[in-house]
CSV table of C-alpha atoms in Angstrom, one decimal:
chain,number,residue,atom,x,y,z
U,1,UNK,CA,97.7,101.8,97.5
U,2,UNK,CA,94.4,101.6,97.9
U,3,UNK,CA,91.9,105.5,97.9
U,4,UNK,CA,90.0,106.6,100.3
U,5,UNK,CA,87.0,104.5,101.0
U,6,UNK,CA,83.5,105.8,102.0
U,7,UNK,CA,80.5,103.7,103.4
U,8,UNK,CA,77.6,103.9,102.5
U,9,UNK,CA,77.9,105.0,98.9
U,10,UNK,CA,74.0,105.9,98.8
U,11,UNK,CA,71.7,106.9,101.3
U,12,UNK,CA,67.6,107.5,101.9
U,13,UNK,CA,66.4,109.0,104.9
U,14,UNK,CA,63.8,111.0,106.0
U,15,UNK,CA,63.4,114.3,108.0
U,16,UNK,CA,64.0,113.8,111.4
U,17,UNK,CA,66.3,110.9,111.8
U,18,UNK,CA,69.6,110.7,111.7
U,19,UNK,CA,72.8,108.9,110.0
U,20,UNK,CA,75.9,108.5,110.4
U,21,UNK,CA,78.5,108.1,107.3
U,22,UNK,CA,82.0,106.4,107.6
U,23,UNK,CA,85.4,107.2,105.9
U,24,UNK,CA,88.2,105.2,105.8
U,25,UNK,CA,91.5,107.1,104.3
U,26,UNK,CA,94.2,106.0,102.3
U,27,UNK,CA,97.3,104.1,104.3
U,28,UNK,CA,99.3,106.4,106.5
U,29,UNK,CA,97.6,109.2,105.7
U,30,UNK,CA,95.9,110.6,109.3
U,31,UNK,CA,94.3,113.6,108.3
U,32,UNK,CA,90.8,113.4,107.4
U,33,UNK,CA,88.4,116.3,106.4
U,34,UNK,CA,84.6,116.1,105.6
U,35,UNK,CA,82.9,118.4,102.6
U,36,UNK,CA,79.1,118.9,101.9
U,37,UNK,CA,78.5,119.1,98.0
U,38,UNK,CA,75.4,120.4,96.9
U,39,UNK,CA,74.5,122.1,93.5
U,40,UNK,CA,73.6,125.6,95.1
U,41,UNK,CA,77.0,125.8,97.3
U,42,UNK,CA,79.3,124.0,95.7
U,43,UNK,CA,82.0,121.8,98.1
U,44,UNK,CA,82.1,123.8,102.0
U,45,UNK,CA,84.4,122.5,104.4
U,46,UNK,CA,82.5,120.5,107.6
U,47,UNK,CA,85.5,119.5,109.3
U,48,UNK,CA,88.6,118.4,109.8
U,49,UNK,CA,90.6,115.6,112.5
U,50,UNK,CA,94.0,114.9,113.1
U,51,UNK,CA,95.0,112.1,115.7
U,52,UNK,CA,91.6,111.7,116.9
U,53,UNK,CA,90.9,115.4,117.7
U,54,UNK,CA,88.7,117.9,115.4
U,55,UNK,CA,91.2,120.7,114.6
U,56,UNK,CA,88.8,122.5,112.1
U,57,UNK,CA,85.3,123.1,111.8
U,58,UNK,CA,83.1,124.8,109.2
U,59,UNK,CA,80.2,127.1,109.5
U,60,UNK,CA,77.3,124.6,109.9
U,61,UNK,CA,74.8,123.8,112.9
U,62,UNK,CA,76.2,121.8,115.9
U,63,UNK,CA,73.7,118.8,114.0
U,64,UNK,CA,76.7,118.0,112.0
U,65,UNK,CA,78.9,116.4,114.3
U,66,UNK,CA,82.4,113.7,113.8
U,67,UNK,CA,85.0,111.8,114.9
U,68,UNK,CA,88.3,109.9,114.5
U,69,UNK,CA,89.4,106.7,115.8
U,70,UNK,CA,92.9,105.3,116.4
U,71,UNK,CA,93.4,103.9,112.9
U,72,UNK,CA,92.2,107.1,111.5
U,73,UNK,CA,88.6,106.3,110.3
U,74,UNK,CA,86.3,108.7,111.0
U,75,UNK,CA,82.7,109.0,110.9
U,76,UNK,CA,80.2,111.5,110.8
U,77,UNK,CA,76.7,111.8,112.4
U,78,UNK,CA,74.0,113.9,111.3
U,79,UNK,CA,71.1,114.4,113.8
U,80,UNK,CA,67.3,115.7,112.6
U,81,UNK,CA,68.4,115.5,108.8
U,82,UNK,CA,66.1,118.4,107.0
U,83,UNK,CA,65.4,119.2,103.8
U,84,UNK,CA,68.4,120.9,102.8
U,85,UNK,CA,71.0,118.3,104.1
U,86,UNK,CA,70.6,116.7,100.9
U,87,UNK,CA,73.9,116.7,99.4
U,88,UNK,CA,77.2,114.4,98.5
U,89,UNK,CA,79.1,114.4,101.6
U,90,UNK,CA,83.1,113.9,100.4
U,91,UNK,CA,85.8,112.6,102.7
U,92,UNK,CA,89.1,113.5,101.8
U,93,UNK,CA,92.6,112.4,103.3
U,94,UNK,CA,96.1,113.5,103.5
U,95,UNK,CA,99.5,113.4,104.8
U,96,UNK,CA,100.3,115.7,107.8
U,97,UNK,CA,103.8,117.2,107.1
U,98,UNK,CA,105.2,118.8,109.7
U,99,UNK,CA,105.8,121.8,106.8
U,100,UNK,CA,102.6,121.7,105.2
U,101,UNK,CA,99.7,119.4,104.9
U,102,UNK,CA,100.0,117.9,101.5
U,103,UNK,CA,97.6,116.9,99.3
U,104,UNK,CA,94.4,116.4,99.7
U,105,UNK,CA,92.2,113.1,98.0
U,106,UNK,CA,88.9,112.4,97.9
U,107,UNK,CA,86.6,109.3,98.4
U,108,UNK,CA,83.7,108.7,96.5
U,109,UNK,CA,81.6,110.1,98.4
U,110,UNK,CA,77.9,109.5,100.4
U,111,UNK,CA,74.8,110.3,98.3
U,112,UNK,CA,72.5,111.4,100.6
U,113,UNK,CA,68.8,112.3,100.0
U,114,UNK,CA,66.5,113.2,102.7
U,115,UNK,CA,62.3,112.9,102.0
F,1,UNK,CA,85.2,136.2,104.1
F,2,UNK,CA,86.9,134.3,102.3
F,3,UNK,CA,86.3,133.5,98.8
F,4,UNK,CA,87.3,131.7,95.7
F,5,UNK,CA,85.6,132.5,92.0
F,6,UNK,CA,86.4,130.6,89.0
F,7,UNK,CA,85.7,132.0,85.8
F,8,UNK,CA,84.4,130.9,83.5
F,9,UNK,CA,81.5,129.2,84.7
F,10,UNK,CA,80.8,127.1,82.1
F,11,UNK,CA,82.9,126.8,78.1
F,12,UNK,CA,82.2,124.6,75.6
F,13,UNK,CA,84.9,123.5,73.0
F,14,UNK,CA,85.8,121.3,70.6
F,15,UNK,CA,88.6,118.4,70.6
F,16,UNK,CA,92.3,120.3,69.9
F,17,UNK,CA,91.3,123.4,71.3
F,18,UNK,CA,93.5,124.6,73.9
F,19,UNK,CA,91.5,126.6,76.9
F,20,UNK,CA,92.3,128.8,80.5
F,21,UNK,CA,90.6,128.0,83.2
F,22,UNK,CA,90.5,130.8,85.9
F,23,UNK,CA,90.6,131.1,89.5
F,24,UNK,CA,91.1,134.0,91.8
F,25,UNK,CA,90.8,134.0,95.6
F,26,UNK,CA,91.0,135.6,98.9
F,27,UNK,CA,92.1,133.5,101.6
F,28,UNK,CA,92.8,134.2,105.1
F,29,UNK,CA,96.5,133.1,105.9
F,30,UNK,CA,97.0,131.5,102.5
F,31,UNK,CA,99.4,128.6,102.2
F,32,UNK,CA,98.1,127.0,98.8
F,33,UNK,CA,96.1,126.4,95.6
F,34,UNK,CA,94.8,122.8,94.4
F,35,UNK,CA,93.0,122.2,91.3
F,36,UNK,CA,91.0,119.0,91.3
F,37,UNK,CA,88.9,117.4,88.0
F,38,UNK,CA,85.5,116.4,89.0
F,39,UNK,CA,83.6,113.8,86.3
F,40,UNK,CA,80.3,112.3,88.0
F,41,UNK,CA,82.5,111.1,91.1
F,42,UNK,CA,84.6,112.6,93.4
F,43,UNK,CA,87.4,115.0,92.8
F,44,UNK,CA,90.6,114.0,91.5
F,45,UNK,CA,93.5,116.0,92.7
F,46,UNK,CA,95.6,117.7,89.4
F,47,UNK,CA,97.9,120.2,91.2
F,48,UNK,CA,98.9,122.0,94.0
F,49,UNK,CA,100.5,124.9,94.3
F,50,UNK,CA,102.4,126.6,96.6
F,51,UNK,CA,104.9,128.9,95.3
F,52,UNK,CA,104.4,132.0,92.7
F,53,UNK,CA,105.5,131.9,88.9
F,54,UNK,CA,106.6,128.3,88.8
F,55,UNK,CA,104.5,126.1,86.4
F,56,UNK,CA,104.0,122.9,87.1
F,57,UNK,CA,102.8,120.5,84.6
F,58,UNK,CA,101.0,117.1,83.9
F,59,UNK,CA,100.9,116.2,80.4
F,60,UNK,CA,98.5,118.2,78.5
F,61,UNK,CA,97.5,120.1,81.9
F,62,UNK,CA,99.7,122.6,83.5
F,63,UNK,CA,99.0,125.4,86.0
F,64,UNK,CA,100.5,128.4,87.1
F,65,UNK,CA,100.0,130.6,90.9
F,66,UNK,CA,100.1,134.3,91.1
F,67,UNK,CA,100.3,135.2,94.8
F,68,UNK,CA,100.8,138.8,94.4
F,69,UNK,CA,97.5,139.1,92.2
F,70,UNK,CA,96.0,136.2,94.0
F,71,UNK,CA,95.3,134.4,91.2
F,72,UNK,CA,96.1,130.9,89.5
F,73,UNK,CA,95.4,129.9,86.2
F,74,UNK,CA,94.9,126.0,84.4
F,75,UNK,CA,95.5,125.5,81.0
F,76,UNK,CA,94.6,122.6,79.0
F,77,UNK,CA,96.3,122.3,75.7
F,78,UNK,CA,95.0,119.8,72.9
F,79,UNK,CA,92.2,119.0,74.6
F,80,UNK,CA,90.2,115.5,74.5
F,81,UNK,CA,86.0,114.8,75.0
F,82,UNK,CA,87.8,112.9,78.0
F,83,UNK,CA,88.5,116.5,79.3
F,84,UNK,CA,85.2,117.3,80.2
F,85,UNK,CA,84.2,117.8,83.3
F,86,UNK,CA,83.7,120.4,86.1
F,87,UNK,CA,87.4,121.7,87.3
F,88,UNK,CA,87.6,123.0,90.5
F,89,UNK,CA,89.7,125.3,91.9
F,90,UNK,CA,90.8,125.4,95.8
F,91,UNK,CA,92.5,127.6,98.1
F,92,UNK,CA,93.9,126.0,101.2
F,93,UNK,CA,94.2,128.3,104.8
F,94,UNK,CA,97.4,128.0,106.5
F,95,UNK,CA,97.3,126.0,109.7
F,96,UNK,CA,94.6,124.1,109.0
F,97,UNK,CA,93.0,121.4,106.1
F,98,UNK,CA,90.3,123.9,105.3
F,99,UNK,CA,90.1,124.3,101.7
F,100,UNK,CA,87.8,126.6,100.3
F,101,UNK,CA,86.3,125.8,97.3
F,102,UNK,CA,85.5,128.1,94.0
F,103,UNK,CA,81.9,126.8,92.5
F,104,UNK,CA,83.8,125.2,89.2
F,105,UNK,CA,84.3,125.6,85.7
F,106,UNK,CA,82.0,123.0,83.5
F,107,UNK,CA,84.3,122.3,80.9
F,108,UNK,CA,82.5,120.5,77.7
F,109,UNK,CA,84.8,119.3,74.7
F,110,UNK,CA,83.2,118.3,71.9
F,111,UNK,CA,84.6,115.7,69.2
């Protein structure tokens, strides 16, 4: 079975613009949640969709924005990139279980560096 | 708020030593604890854990969850230069996929 899959794997911007990063989870798995990774925070939860709707979000600004589609890729979009949004942004999938959510696995994640 | 601190930050070993890896937390609504191995990619899940006092183990790597101290512990026995790596230590909120991440321990093993 094939892992989560995250496009693109590297990423140069500068301040101002935007991007958007994809994710596509492993088969049958239609939970996906998005992580920021950067060496001064360590891994903090963005947010998280379920059948297309965002059940979760974390505490960053309303620039940090997602969504599912019907196949359960999702995307995220980050508008007027600063400095500090430098970071490896981590998709990670899982099986919904009506008792519990399962585990969670991770892509390899979007380098992004903004100049 | 909730938090999750992994101690020790950093350890440096050599090959055959066996090691603990800590990690305590404080979680609103608390439903699990997942320890993932991150090498210069992304996290590979090891364990979770969701019920006190029952160990479960992979190999050299086993873990253990304390939910009345709130605590979970990973030990590595024999360990390998393939070991190193940052280990990272998660504690899932009920209800939801939020995990909240501990900032890792940076294990080295040395041959």
């Amino acid at each position: 079975k094939a892992g989560v899959t995250q496009t693109p794997r590297y990423l140069i911007k500068t301040r101002g613009q935007q991007v958007t990063l994809s994710c596509s989870p492993i088969s049958g798995h239609r939970s996906v949640s998005w992580y920021q990774q950067t060496p001064g925070q360590g891994l903090q939860f963005l947010f998280e969709y379920f059948s297309e709707t965002q059940r979760n979000k974390g505490n960053f600004p309303g620039r940090f924005s997602g969504r599912q589609f019907s196949n359960s890729r999702s995307e995220m979009n980050v508008s007027t990139l600063e400095l500090g949004d430098s970071a490896l942004y981590l998709c990670a999938s899982s099986v919904k279980r009506v008792e519990g959510h399962g585990e969670q696995y991770f892509g390899p994640g979007t380098r992004l560096t903004v100049t | 708020e909730d938090k999750v601190v992994q101690s020790p930050l950093s350890l440096v070993v050599h090959e055959g030593d066996t090691v603990t890896l800590n990690c305590s937390y404080e979680v609103t609504n608390f439903r699990s604890l997942l320890w993932y191995k991150q090498e210069k990619k992304a996290p590979t899940f090891l364990f979770m854990l969701t019920s006190s006092g029952i160990e479960k183990k992979s190999g050299r790597l086993s873990s253990i969850l304390d939910k009345k101290e709130l605590f979970s512990i990973l030990n590595i026995t024999a360990t390998q230069t393939g070991d190193s790596a940052v280990y990272l230590c998660a504690a899932e909120q009920g209800g939801s996929e939020k995990l909240v991440f501990g900032k890792g321990t940076k294990l080295t093993v040395n041959p």
